[in-house]
């Protein structure tokens, strides 16, 4: 009998080691891991470069308080700001903390310019921003908020794609619009570039902030460092997490100089956030992902993956409704519940994970090999062939 709280319905499978795209189960089976901790292990399992970084740092210093200078964190923040829209970064340990901080930064900005009544955040109904009280309130999903007492006030919701409804929600109390550039848990739903552009315009016009939650789709997963890059706009605040730590828990909120003004000493904090051990891993992850040629290769190979998946979709239109996503944030939307299909992929040694709307999420490491993609494709095809609807 497990003593772990029953918050998860766990698969009865555990792993004794991993290497690159593969996981080895305790009972001696080898699985192609296209879950990678849910878009977390961006460079695969047991990456030698990351092992080296954590080993080296672990012998020097693991943790010091943010009351002192942390050069490894300075370095990572510098890299992130040089490569992106952001002027400042603050580190946390998870996605929920990063989105929570994003909300705080937005509200605090308006407070600091003498507009404390501008605190409401407009979000997409049933989006995902994490599991803290504020984050579940931001999502507005009944499944996540039910039974947890009063929701955090100050969140308004519109249905995905309902622009009219969204515009109607903006009023004098609105501080920001916060959306996932690509909805991950929600079923790999992309907000198109023209929409992101439009959001930016609306925010400018109304004097409110744009928060793009890139916790799942950011840090190279889309083939660009940020999924919003092709929209050619600058958001005000971007929380990231999952991929940046390559498996080590790191969250970060990136912000422009303008909005950072409100975040003065004492207004926010984190005991663990940005400690030297985490930061040395984050630096190593970014070294790889920002390497010239790394992201172009992600784009090239992932395009191949998508086009092959689309061929399979055309071959099995009574099973697969649609191939969704971009880069290595891929969704196979089935025409029916995906549970059995995911189990059959697993029986054939391919690990995938569900998302909303009957979607099977496929999340290979960003350095996946073409030969591994081909193996996944043949397993998916095989399961389609043998699938009894
Ligand atoms: C996973 C996720 C979060 C929450 O991250 P945790 O590390 O689980 O707290 C927030 N936003 C998005 C878009 C996510 O995918």
mmCIF file of C-alpha atoms in Angstrom, residues 10-387:
data_model
loop_
_atom_site.group_PDB
_atom_site.id
_atom_site.type_symbol
_atom_site.label_atom_id
_atom_site.label_comp_id
_atom_site.label_asym_id
_atom_site.label_seq_id
_atom_site.Cartn_x
_atom_site.Cartn_y
_atom_site.Cartn_z
ATOM 1 C CA UNK A 10 -0.229 6.442 -11.370
ATOM 2 C CA UNK A 11 0.655 3.909 -14.028
ATOM 3 C CA UNK A 12 2.084 0.764 -12.458
ATOM 4 C CA UNK A 13 5.501 1.271 -13.952
ATOM 5 C CA UNK A 14 8.705 2.694 -12.541
ATOM 6 C CA UNK A 15 12.075 3.398 -14.043
ATOM 7 C CA UNK A 16 15.548 2.605 -12.868
ATOM 8 C CA UNK A 17 17.408 4.760 -15.346
ATOM 9 C CA UNK A 18 17.178 6.951 -18.405
ATOM 10 C CA UNK A 19 19.455 7.797 -21.300
ATOM 11 C CA UNK A 20 18.623 10.437 -23.891
ATOM 12 C CA UNK A 21 15.185 9.667 -25.339
ATOM 13 C CA UNK A 22 14.911 6.338 -23.508
ATOM 14 C CA UNK A 23 13.716 5.155 -20.108
ATOM 15 C CA UNK A 24 14.499 1.717 -18.671
ATOM 16 C CA UNK A 25 11.841 0.227 -16.419
ATOM 17 C CA UNK A 26 12.569 -1.580 -13.180
ATOM 18 C CA UNK A 27 11.381 -4.806 -14.804
ATOM 19 C CA UNK A 28 13.921 -4.522 -17.598
ATOM 20 C CA UNK A 29 11.976 -2.968 -20.470
ATOM 21 C CA UNK A 30 13.153 -0.128 -22.688
ATOM 22 C CA UNK A 31 10.734 2.685 -23.524
ATOM 23 C CA UNK A 32 10.973 5.552 -25.964
ATOM 24 C CA UNK A 33 10.066 8.430 -23.658
ATOM 25 C CA UNK A 34 8.047 11.054 -25.511
ATOM 26 C CA UNK A 35 6.700 12.500 -22.289
ATOM 27 C CA UNK A 36 10.039 13.630 -20.832
ATOM 28 C CA UNK A 37 8.496 14.608 -17.527
ATOM 29 C CA UNK A 38 5.886 16.636 -19.436
ATOM 30 C CA UNK A 39 8.122 18.838 -21.557
ATOM 31 C CA UNK A 40 10.634 19.160 -18.740
ATOM 32 C CA UNK A 41 13.701 17.147 -19.794
ATOM 33 C CA UNK A 42 14.463 19.307 -22.804
ATOM 34 C CA UNK A 43 17.817 17.596 -23.360
ATOM 35 C CA UNK A 44 16.721 14.049 -22.556
ATOM 36 C CA UNK A 45 17.672 11.842 -19.642
ATOM 37 C CA UNK A 46 21.131 11.741 -18.101
ATOM 38 C CA UNK A 47 22.533 14.346 -20.453
ATOM 39 C CA UNK A 48 26.339 14.290 -19.974
ATOM 40 C CA UNK A 49 26.675 18.071 -20.237
ATOM 41 C CA UNK A 50 24.043 18.619 -17.529
ATOM 42 C CA UNK A 51 25.510 15.869 -15.343
ATOM 43 C CA UNK A 52 28.861 17.580 -15.574
ATOM 44 C CA UNK A 53 27.366 20.969 -14.645
ATOM 45 C CA UNK A 54 25.463 19.670 -11.613
ATOM 46 C CA UNK A 55 28.405 17.547 -10.471
ATOM 47 C CA UNK A 56 30.796 20.463 -10.578
ATOM 48 C CA UNK A 57 28.438 22.857 -8.820
ATOM 49 C CA UNK A 58 27.423 20.266 -6.208
ATOM 50 C CA UNK A 59 31.004 20.180 -4.986
ATOM 51 C CA UNK A 60 31.145 23.963 -4.587
ATOM 52 C CA UNK A 61 27.936 25.353 -3.102
ATOM 53 C CA UNK A 62 24.310 24.191 -3.376
ATOM 54 C CA UNK A 63 22.305 26.845 -1.732
ATOM 55 C CA UNK A 64 22.718 30.351 -0.452
ATOM 56 C CA UNK A 65 20.008 32.832 0.379
ATOM 57 C CA UNK A 66 18.889 35.472 -2.082
ATOM 58 C CA UNK A 67 20.090 37.856 0.620
ATOM 59 C CA UNK A 68 23.503 37.388 -1.048
ATOM 60 C CA UNK A 69 24.777 37.769 -4.589
ATOM 61 C CA UNK A 70 24.452 34.592 -6.652
ATOM 62 C CA UNK A 71 26.770 34.819 -9.695
ATOM 63 C CA UNK A 72 25.276 31.706 -11.379
ATOM 64 C CA UNK A 73 21.849 33.361 -11.243
ATOM 65 C CA UNK A 74 23.219 36.666 -12.526
ATOM 66 C CA UNK A 75 24.667 34.759 -15.449
ATOM 67 C CA UNK A 76 21.437 32.946 -16.291
ATOM 68 C CA UNK A 77 19.376 36.130 -15.961
ATOM 69 C CA UNK A 78 21.843 37.926 -18.238
ATOM 70 C CA UNK A 79 21.505 35.214 -20.889
ATOM 71 C CA UNK A 80 17.719 35.299 -20.696
ATOM 72 C CA UNK A 81 17.525 39.066 -20.995
ATOM 73 C CA UNK A 82 20.082 39.282 -23.794
ATOM 74 C CA UNK A 83 18.135 36.745 -25.845
ATOM 75 C CA UNK A 84 14.624 38.002 -25.169
ATOM 76 C CA UNK A 85 12.283 40.959 -24.701
ATOM 77 C CA UNK A 86 12.934 40.931 -20.966
ATOM 78 C CA UNK A 87 15.007 43.349 -18.926
ATOM 79 C CA UNK A 88 14.688 41.550 -15.599
ATOM 80 C CA UNK A 89 14.211 38.009 -14.328
ATOM 81 C CA UNK A 90 13.279 36.546 -10.975
ATOM 82 C CA UNK A 91 13.725 32.831 -10.309
ATOM 83 C CA UNK A 92 11.410 30.366 -8.605
ATOM 84 C CA UNK A 93 11.131 26.585 -8.415
ATOM 85 C CA UNK A 94 8.065 25.748 -10.488
ATOM 86 C CA UNK A 95 5.614 26.882 -13.119
ATOM 87 C CA UNK A 96 2.870 27.749 -10.658
ATOM 88 C CA UNK A 97 5.220 29.990 -8.728
ATOM 89 C CA UNK A 98 6.257 31.679 -11.953
ATOM 90 C CA UNK A 99 2.670 32.380 -13.074
ATOM 91 C CA UNK A 100 1.813 33.489 -9.542
ATOM 92 C CA UNK A 101 4.753 35.906 -9.668
ATOM 93 C CA UNK A 102 3.597 37.118 -13.095
ATOM 94 C CA UNK A 103 0.203 38.013 -11.606
ATOM 95 C CA UNK A 104 1.898 39.794 -8.712
ATOM 96 C CA UNK A 105 4.210 41.769 -11.007
ATOM 97 C CA UNK A 106 1.241 42.963 -13.095
ATOM 98 C CA UNK A 107 -0.806 44.059 -10.086
ATOM 99 C CA UNK A 108 2.134 45.622 -8.317
ATOM 100 C CA UNK A 109 3.013 47.644 -11.428
ATOM 101 C CA UNK A 110 -0.360 49.366 -11.416
ATOM 102 C CA UNK A 111 -0.167 49.863 -7.664
ATOM 103 C CA UNK A 112 3.231 51.499 -8.083
ATOM 104 C CA UNK A 113 1.919 54.008 -10.636
ATOM 105 C CA UNK A 114 -0.975 54.977 -8.387
ATOM 106 C CA UNK A 115 -3.639 52.748 -9.954
ATOM 107 C CA UNK A 116 -4.229 50.105 -7.280
ATOM 108 C CA UNK A 117 -7.732 49.421 -8.600
ATOM 109 C CA UNK A 118 -6.306 47.950 -11.759
ATOM 110 C CA UNK A 119 -5.825 44.385 -10.552
ATOM 111 C CA UNK A 120 -8.157 42.161 -12.562
ATOM 112 C CA UNK A 121 -6.605 39.599 -14.891
ATOM 113 C CA UNK A 122 -8.442 38.272 -17.938
ATOM 114 C CA UNK A 123 -7.782 34.586 -18.724
ATOM 115 C CA UNK A 124 -9.028 31.813 -20.973
ATOM 116 C CA UNK A 125 -11.605 29.554 -19.342
ATOM 117 C CA UNK A 126 -10.074 26.139 -18.566
ATOM 118 C CA UNK A 127 -6.546 27.239 -19.341
ATOM 119 C CA UNK A 128 -3.736 25.943 -17.150
ATOM 120 C CA UNK A 129 -1.424 28.077 -15.056
ATOM 121 C CA UNK A 130 -0.602 25.752 -12.161
ATOM 122 C CA UNK A 131 -2.204 24.592 -8.930
ATOM 123 C CA UNK A 132 -1.871 27.387 -6.390
ATOM 124 C CA UNK A 133 -5.094 29.101 -5.308
ATOM 125 C CA UNK A 134 -4.379 32.069 -7.603
ATOM 126 C CA UNK A 135 -3.365 29.847 -10.519
ATOM 127 C CA UNK A 136 -6.479 27.665 -10.312
ATOM 128 C CA UNK A 137 -8.589 30.801 -10.009
ATOM 129 C CA UNK A 138 -6.877 32.082 -13.151
ATOM 130 C CA UNK A 139 -7.807 28.867 -14.928
ATOM 131 C CA UNK A 140 -11.395 28.979 -13.757
ATOM 132 C CA UNK A 141 -11.721 25.254 -14.309
ATOM 133 C CA UNK A 142 -14.365 23.686 -12.080
ATOM 134 C CA UNK A 143 -12.367 20.479 -11.796
ATOM 135 C CA UNK A 144 -9.423 22.332 -10.288
ATOM 136 C CA UNK A 145 -11.261 24.847 -8.072
ATOM 137 C CA UNK A 146 -14.136 22.747 -6.698
ATOM 138 C CA UNK A 147 -13.920 22.137 -2.965
ATOM 139 C CA UNK A 148 -11.024 24.458 -2.332
ATOM 140 C CA UNK A 149 -13.012 27.261 -0.766
ATOM 141 C CA UNK A 150 -13.318 30.773 -2.124
ATOM 142 C CA UNK A 151 -11.413 31.416 -5.318
ATOM 143 C CA UNK A 152 -8.822 34.169 -5.390
ATOM 144 C CA UNK A 153 -10.707 37.238 -6.571
ATOM 145 C CA UNK A 154 -9.785 39.309 -9.586
ATOM 146 C CA UNK A 155 -9.963 36.879 -12.502
ATOM 147 C CA UNK A 156 -12.310 37.095 -15.486
ATOM 148 C CA UNK A 157 -12.741 34.407 -18.109
ATOM 149 C CA UNK A 158 -13.543 34.110 -21.780
ATOM 150 C CA UNK A 159 -13.896 31.056 -23.969
ATOM 151 C CA UNK A 160 -10.914 30.202 -26.197
ATOM 152 C CA UNK A 161 -11.331 32.115 -29.457
ATOM 153 C CA UNK A 162 -14.260 34.253 -28.301
ATOM 154 C CA UNK A 163 -12.767 37.668 -28.992
ATOM 155 C CA UNK A 164 -16.019 39.537 -28.454
ATOM 156 C CA UNK A 165 -16.404 38.088 -24.988
ATOM 157 C CA UNK A 166 -12.783 38.912 -24.189
ATOM 158 C CA UNK A 167 -13.103 42.550 -25.250
ATOM 159 C CA UNK A 168 -16.262 42.940 -23.194
ATOM 160 C CA UNK A 169 -14.409 41.857 -20.060
ATOM 161 C CA UNK A 170 -11.891 44.702 -20.247
ATOM 162 C CA UNK A 171 -12.845 47.504 -17.871
ATOM 163 C CA UNK A 172 -11.212 50.156 -15.703
ATOM 164 C CA UNK A 173 -10.138 47.518 -13.186
ATOM 165 C CA UNK A 174 -8.312 45.343 -15.704
ATOM 166 C CA UNK A 175 -4.567 45.010 -15.204
ATOM 167 C CA UNK A 176 -3.648 42.321 -17.719
ATOM 168 C CA UNK A 177 -4.604 39.610 -20.131
ATOM 169 C CA UNK A 178 -2.844 36.333 -19.334
ATOM 170 C CA UNK A 179 -2.893 33.438 -21.793
ATOM 171 C CA UNK A 180 -0.787 30.428 -22.681
ATOM 172 C CA UNK A 181 0.696 31.068 -26.132
ATOM 173 C CA UNK A 182 -0.042 27.401 -26.790
ATOM 174 C CA UNK A 183 -2.491 25.737 -24.426
ATOM 175 C CA UNK A 184 -0.711 22.604 -23.250
ATOM 176 C CA UNK A 185 -2.970 20.789 -20.781
ATOM 177 C CA UNK A 186 -5.932 22.226 -22.689
ATOM 178 C CA UNK A 187 -5.142 20.081 -25.728
ATOM 179 C CA UNK A 188 -2.235 21.737 -27.605
ATOM 180 C CA UNK A 189 -4.283 24.651 -28.877
ATOM 181 C CA UNK A 190 -2.244 27.340 -30.581
ATOM 182 C CA UNK A 191 -3.186 30.986 -30.327
ATOM 183 C CA UNK A 192 -2.447 32.084 -33.896
ATOM 184 C CA UNK A 193 0.124 34.808 -34.498
ATOM 185 C CA UNK A 194 -2.453 37.283 -35.752
ATOM 186 C CA UNK A 195 -4.345 36.805 -32.472
ATOM 187 C CA UNK A 196 -1.237 37.390 -30.381
ATOM 188 C CA UNK A 197 -0.614 40.557 -32.420
ATOM 189 C CA UNK A 198 -4.201 41.622 -31.884
ATOM 190 C CA UNK A 199 -3.915 40.968 -28.137
ATOM 191 C CA UNK A 200 -0.849 43.196 -28.022
ATOM 192 C CA UNK A 201 -2.737 45.956 -29.845
ATOM 193 C CA UNK A 202 -5.724 45.717 -27.529
ATOM 194 C CA UNK A 203 -3.478 45.796 -24.463
ATOM 195 C CA UNK A 204 -1.671 48.867 -25.783
ATOM 196 C CA UNK A 205 -4.910 50.612 -26.580
ATOM 197 C CA UNK A 206 -6.429 49.890 -23.176
ATOM 198 C CA UNK A 207 -3.229 50.519 -21.228
ATOM 199 C CA UNK A 208 -3.093 46.991 -19.813
ATOM 200 C CA UNK A 209 -0.358 44.359 -19.712
ATOM 201 C CA UNK A 210 0.105 41.213 -21.775
ATOM 202 C CA UNK A 211 1.251 38.112 -19.894
ATOM 203 C CA UNK A 212 2.151 35.102 -22.034
ATOM 204 C CA UNK A 213 2.462 31.888 -20.029
ATOM 205 C CA UNK A 214 5.267 29.968 -21.727
ATOM 206 C CA UNK A 215 5.807 27.468 -18.921
ATOM 207 C CA UNK A 216 5.124 24.554 -21.286
ATOM 208 C CA UNK A 217 5.615 25.977 -24.789
ATOM 209 C CA UNK A 218 8.689 28.119 -24.058
ATOM 210 C CA UNK A 219 12.438 27.521 -23.971
ATOM 211 C CA UNK A 220 12.690 25.985 -27.434
ATOM 212 C CA UNK A 221 9.801 23.520 -27.288
ATOM 213 C CA UNK A 222 8.019 25.243 -30.207
ATOM 214 C CA UNK A 223 11.176 25.386 -32.318
ATOM 215 C CA UNK A 224 11.658 29.041 -31.389
ATOM 216 C CA UNK A 225 12.951 30.079 -27.996
ATOM 217 C CA UNK A 226 9.485 31.504 -27.262
ATOM 218 C CA UNK A 227 6.346 30.346 -29.014
ATOM 219 C CA UNK A 228 5.226 33.977 -29.451
ATOM 220 C CA UNK A 229 8.338 34.983 -31.431
ATOM 221 C CA UNK A 230 6.775 34.616 -34.868
ATOM 222 C CA UNK A 231 4.071 37.094 -33.868
ATOM 223 C CA UNK A 232 6.855 39.679 -33.673
ATOM 224 C CA UNK A 233 5.526 41.399 -30.559
ATOM 225 C CA UNK A 234 6.859 42.035 -27.080
ATOM 226 C CA UNK A 235 4.833 40.823 -24.124
ATOM 227 C CA UNK A 236 5.248 42.558 -20.763
ATOM 228 C CA UNK A 237 5.596 39.503 -18.556
ATOM 229 C CA UNK A 238 6.450 35.876 -19.381
ATOM 230 C CA UNK A 239 6.557 33.049 -16.838
ATOM 231 C CA UNK A 240 8.674 30.057 -17.849
ATOM 232 C CA UNK A 241 9.580 26.820 -16.041
ATOM 233 C CA UNK A 242 9.420 23.207 -17.268
ATOM 234 C CA UNK A 243 12.097 23.131 -20.006
ATOM 235 C CA UNK A 244 14.532 25.633 -18.529
ATOM 236 C CA UNK A 245 15.752 23.251 -15.824
ATOM 237 C CA UNK A 246 16.142 20.205 -18.064
ATOM 238 C CA UNK A 247 14.720 18.147 -15.166
ATOM 239 C CA UNK A 248 15.872 20.293 -12.288
ATOM 240 C CA UNK A 249 13.021 22.366 -10.787
ATOM 241 C CA UNK A 250 13.388 25.933 -12.015
ATOM 242 C CA UNK A 251 10.784 28.598 -12.642
ATOM 243 C CA UNK A 252 11.333 32.164 -13.750
ATOM 244 C CA UNK A 253 9.317 35.241 -14.438
ATOM 245 C CA UNK A 254 10.672 37.490 -17.176
ATOM 246 C CA UNK A 255 9.590 41.110 -17.310
ATOM 247 C CA UNK A 256 10.158 44.402 -19.045
ATOM 248 C CA UNK A 257 11.842 47.309 -17.307
ATOM 249 C CA UNK A 258 8.550 49.177 -17.204
ATOM 250 C CA UNK A 259 6.647 46.606 -15.175
ATOM 251 C CA UNK A 260 9.618 45.647 -13.018
ATOM 252 C CA UNK A 261 9.408 49.060 -11.390
ATOM 253 C CA UNK A 262 6.866 47.896 -8.850
ATOM 254 C CA UNK A 263 8.981 44.996 -7.626
ATOM 255 C CA UNK A 264 11.098 46.720 -5.012
ATOM 256 C CA UNK A 265 13.053 45.031 -2.180
ATOM 257 C CA UNK A 266 10.782 43.099 0.132
ATOM 258 C CA UNK A 267 7.768 42.912 -2.211
ATOM 259 C CA UNK A 268 8.401 39.321 -3.259
ATOM 260 C CA UNK A 269 10.811 36.522 -2.481
ATOM 261 C CA UNK A 270 11.741 32.856 -2.575
ATOM 262 C CA UNK A 271 13.936 30.834 -0.253
ATOM 263 C CA UNK A 272 15.003 28.233 -2.807
ATOM 264 C CA UNK A 273 14.432 30.168 -6.025
ATOM 265 C CA UNK A 274 17.582 30.797 -8.024
ATOM 266 C CA UNK A 275 20.006 28.862 -5.851
ATOM 267 C CA UNK A 276 23.465 28.105 -7.293
ATOM 268 C CA UNK A 277 22.746 24.417 -7.957
ATOM 269 C CA UNK A 278 19.574 25.180 -9.934
ATOM 270 C CA UNK A 279 21.205 28.075 -11.746
ATOM 271 C CA UNK A 280 24.233 26.079 -12.837
ATOM 272 C CA UNK A 281 21.896 23.515 -14.435
ATOM 273 C CA UNK A 282 19.806 26.274 -16.026
ATOM 274 C CA UNK A 283 22.949 27.794 -17.512
ATOM 275 C CA UNK A 284 23.977 24.443 -18.935
ATOM 276 C CA UNK A 285 20.525 23.909 -20.482
ATOM 277 C CA UNK A 286 20.587 27.338 -22.110
ATOM 278 C CA UNK A 287 24.143 26.814 -23.371
ATOM 279 C CA UNK A 288 22.837 23.876 -25.379
ATOM 280 C CA UNK A 289 19.530 25.309 -26.539
ATOM 281 C CA UNK A 290 21.014 28.654 -27.572
ATOM 282 C CA UNK A 291 23.839 26.947 -29.402
ATOM 283 C CA UNK A 292 23.814 28.039 -33.031
ATOM 284 C CA UNK A 293 22.090 25.384 -35.063
ATOM 285 C CA UNK A 294 20.201 23.795 -32.154
ATOM 286 C CA UNK A 295 16.783 25.406 -32.663
ATOM 287 C CA UNK A 296 16.955 25.289 -36.493
ATOM 288 C CA UNK A 297 17.459 21.549 -36.126
ATOM 289 C CA UNK A 298 14.469 21.321 -33.777
ATOM 290 C CA UNK A 299 12.392 23.094 -36.432
ATOM 291 C CA UNK A 300 13.633 20.929 -39.287
ATOM 292 C CA UNK A 301 13.191 17.566 -37.577
ATOM 293 C CA UNK A 302 9.910 18.488 -35.926
ATOM 294 C CA UNK A 303 8.526 19.586 -39.300
ATOM 295 C CA UNK A 304 9.381 16.144 -40.593
ATOM 296 C CA UNK A 305 7.641 14.578 -37.555
ATOM 297 C CA UNK A 306 4.516 16.681 -38.148
ATOM 298 C CA UNK A 307 4.330 15.903 -41.853
ATOM 299 C CA UNK A 308 4.709 12.169 -41.229
ATOM 300 C CA UNK A 309 2.046 12.323 -38.502
ATOM 301 C CA UNK A 310 -0.242 14.125 -40.929
ATOM 302 C CA UNK A 311 0.244 11.269 -43.394
ATOM 303 C CA UNK A 312 -0.792 8.817 -40.688
ATOM 304 C CA UNK A 313 -3.812 10.997 -39.909
ATOM 305 C CA UNK A 314 -4.872 10.846 -43.582
ATOM 306 C CA UNK A 315 -4.439 7.081 -43.549
ATOM 307 C CA UNK A 316 -6.543 6.661 -40.394
ATOM 308 C CA UNK A 317 -9.141 9.450 -40.446
ATOM 309 C CA UNK A 318 -11.545 7.359 -38.377
ATOM 310 C CA UNK A 319 -9.037 7.309 -35.512
ATOM 311 C CA UNK A 320 -7.046 10.547 -35.675
ATOM 312 C CA UNK A 321 -9.017 13.726 -36.111
ATOM 313 C CA UNK A 322 -6.172 16.187 -36.208
ATOM 314 C CA UNK A 323 -2.455 16.664 -35.639
ATOM 315 C CA UNK A 324 -1.957 19.731 -33.456
ATOM 316 C CA UNK A 325 0.899 21.861 -32.237
ATOM 317 C CA UNK A 326 4.252 23.072 -33.426
ATOM 318 C CA UNK A 327 7.834 21.965 -32.860
ATOM 319 C CA UNK A 328 7.984 19.233 -30.244
ATOM 320 C CA UNK A 329 4.739 20.266 -28.577
ATOM 321 C CA UNK A 330 2.593 17.839 -30.511
ATOM 322 C CA UNK A 331 -0.986 16.723 -30.030
ATOM 323 C CA UNK A 332 -2.741 13.840 -31.741
ATOM 324 C CA UNK A 333 -6.423 14.501 -31.353
ATOM 325 C CA UNK A 334 -8.408 11.288 -31.545
ATOM 326 C CA UNK A 335 -12.085 11.039 -32.437
ATOM 327 C CA UNK A 336 -12.731 9.300 -29.117
ATOM 328 C CA UNK A 337 -11.284 8.912 -25.638
ATOM 329 C CA UNK A 338 -7.531 8.470 -25.896
ATOM 330 C CA UNK A 339 -6.907 6.287 -22.814
ATOM 331 C CA UNK A 340 -6.799 2.928 -24.603
ATOM 332 C CA UNK A 341 -4.645 4.277 -27.421
ATOM 333 C CA UNK A 342 -2.084 5.672 -24.972
ATOM 334 C CA UNK A 343 -2.002 2.264 -23.244
ATOM 335 C CA UNK A 344 -1.380 0.526 -26.569
ATOM 336 C CA UNK A 345 1.440 2.927 -27.430
ATOM 337 C CA UNK A 346 2.911 2.102 -24.026
ATOM 338 C CA UNK A 347 2.491 -1.643 -24.661
ATOM 339 C CA UNK A 348 4.587 -1.015 -27.783
ATOM 340 C CA UNK A 349 7.202 0.833 -25.708
ATOM 341 C CA UNK A 350 6.293 4.410 -26.573
ATOM 342 C CA UNK A 351 5.433 6.735 -23.682
ATOM 343 C CA UNK A 352 2.999 9.600 -24.347
ATOM 344 C CA UNK A 353 0.598 11.550 -22.134
ATOM 345 C CA UNK A 354 -2.949 12.825 -22.367
ATOM 346 C CA UNK A 355 -4.263 16.369 -22.634
ATOM 347 C CA UNK A 356 -7.825 17.704 -22.842
ATOM 348 C CA UNK A 357 -10.064 17.197 -25.905
ATOM 349 C CA UNK A 358 -9.029 13.549 -26.537
ATOM 350 C CA UNK A 359 -5.495 14.659 -27.258
ATOM 351 C CA UNK A 360 -2.398 12.491 -26.929
ATOM 352 C CA UNK A 361 0.577 14.694 -26.183
ATOM 353 C CA UNK A 362 3.876 13.806 -27.805
ATOM 354 C CA UNK A 363 6.808 15.576 -26.164
ATOM 355 C CA UNK A 364 10.186 14.239 -27.247
ATOM 356 C CA UNK A 365 13.370 15.792 -25.909
ATOM 357 C CA UNK A 366 14.505 18.697 -28.085
ATOM 358 C CA UNK A 367 17.639 16.765 -29.063
ATOM 359 C CA UNK A 368 15.703 13.676 -30.203
ATOM 360 C CA UNK A 369 17.252 11.785 -33.113
ATOM 361 C CA UNK A 370 15.534 11.269 -36.459
ATOM 362 C CA UNK A 371 15.862 7.512 -36.027
ATOM 363 C CA UNK A 372 13.936 7.789 -32.732
ATOM 364 C CA UNK A 373 11.194 9.820 -34.388
ATOM 365 C CA UNK A 374 10.972 7.090 -37.028
ATOM 366 C CA UNK A 375 10.570 4.435 -34.338
ATOM 367 C CA UNK A 376 7.767 6.463 -32.726
ATOM 368 C CA UNK A 377 6.077 6.885 -36.107
ATOM 369 C CA UNK A 378 6.158 3.160 -36.790
ATOM 370 C CA UNK A 379 4.713 2.405 -33.343
ATOM 371 C CA UNK A 380 1.914 4.940 -33.835
ATOM 372 C CA UNK A 381 1.161 3.460 -37.256
ATOM 373 C CA UNK A 382 1.163 -0.063 -35.864
ATOM 374 C CA UNK A 383 -1.249 0.853 -33.074
ATOM 375 C CA UNK A 384 -3.530 2.547 -35.651
ATOM 376 C CA UNK A 385 -3.503 -0.575 -37.850
ATOM 377 C CA UNK A 386 -4.474 -2.855 -35.013
ATOM 378 C CA UNK A 387 -6.831 -0.482 -33.226
#
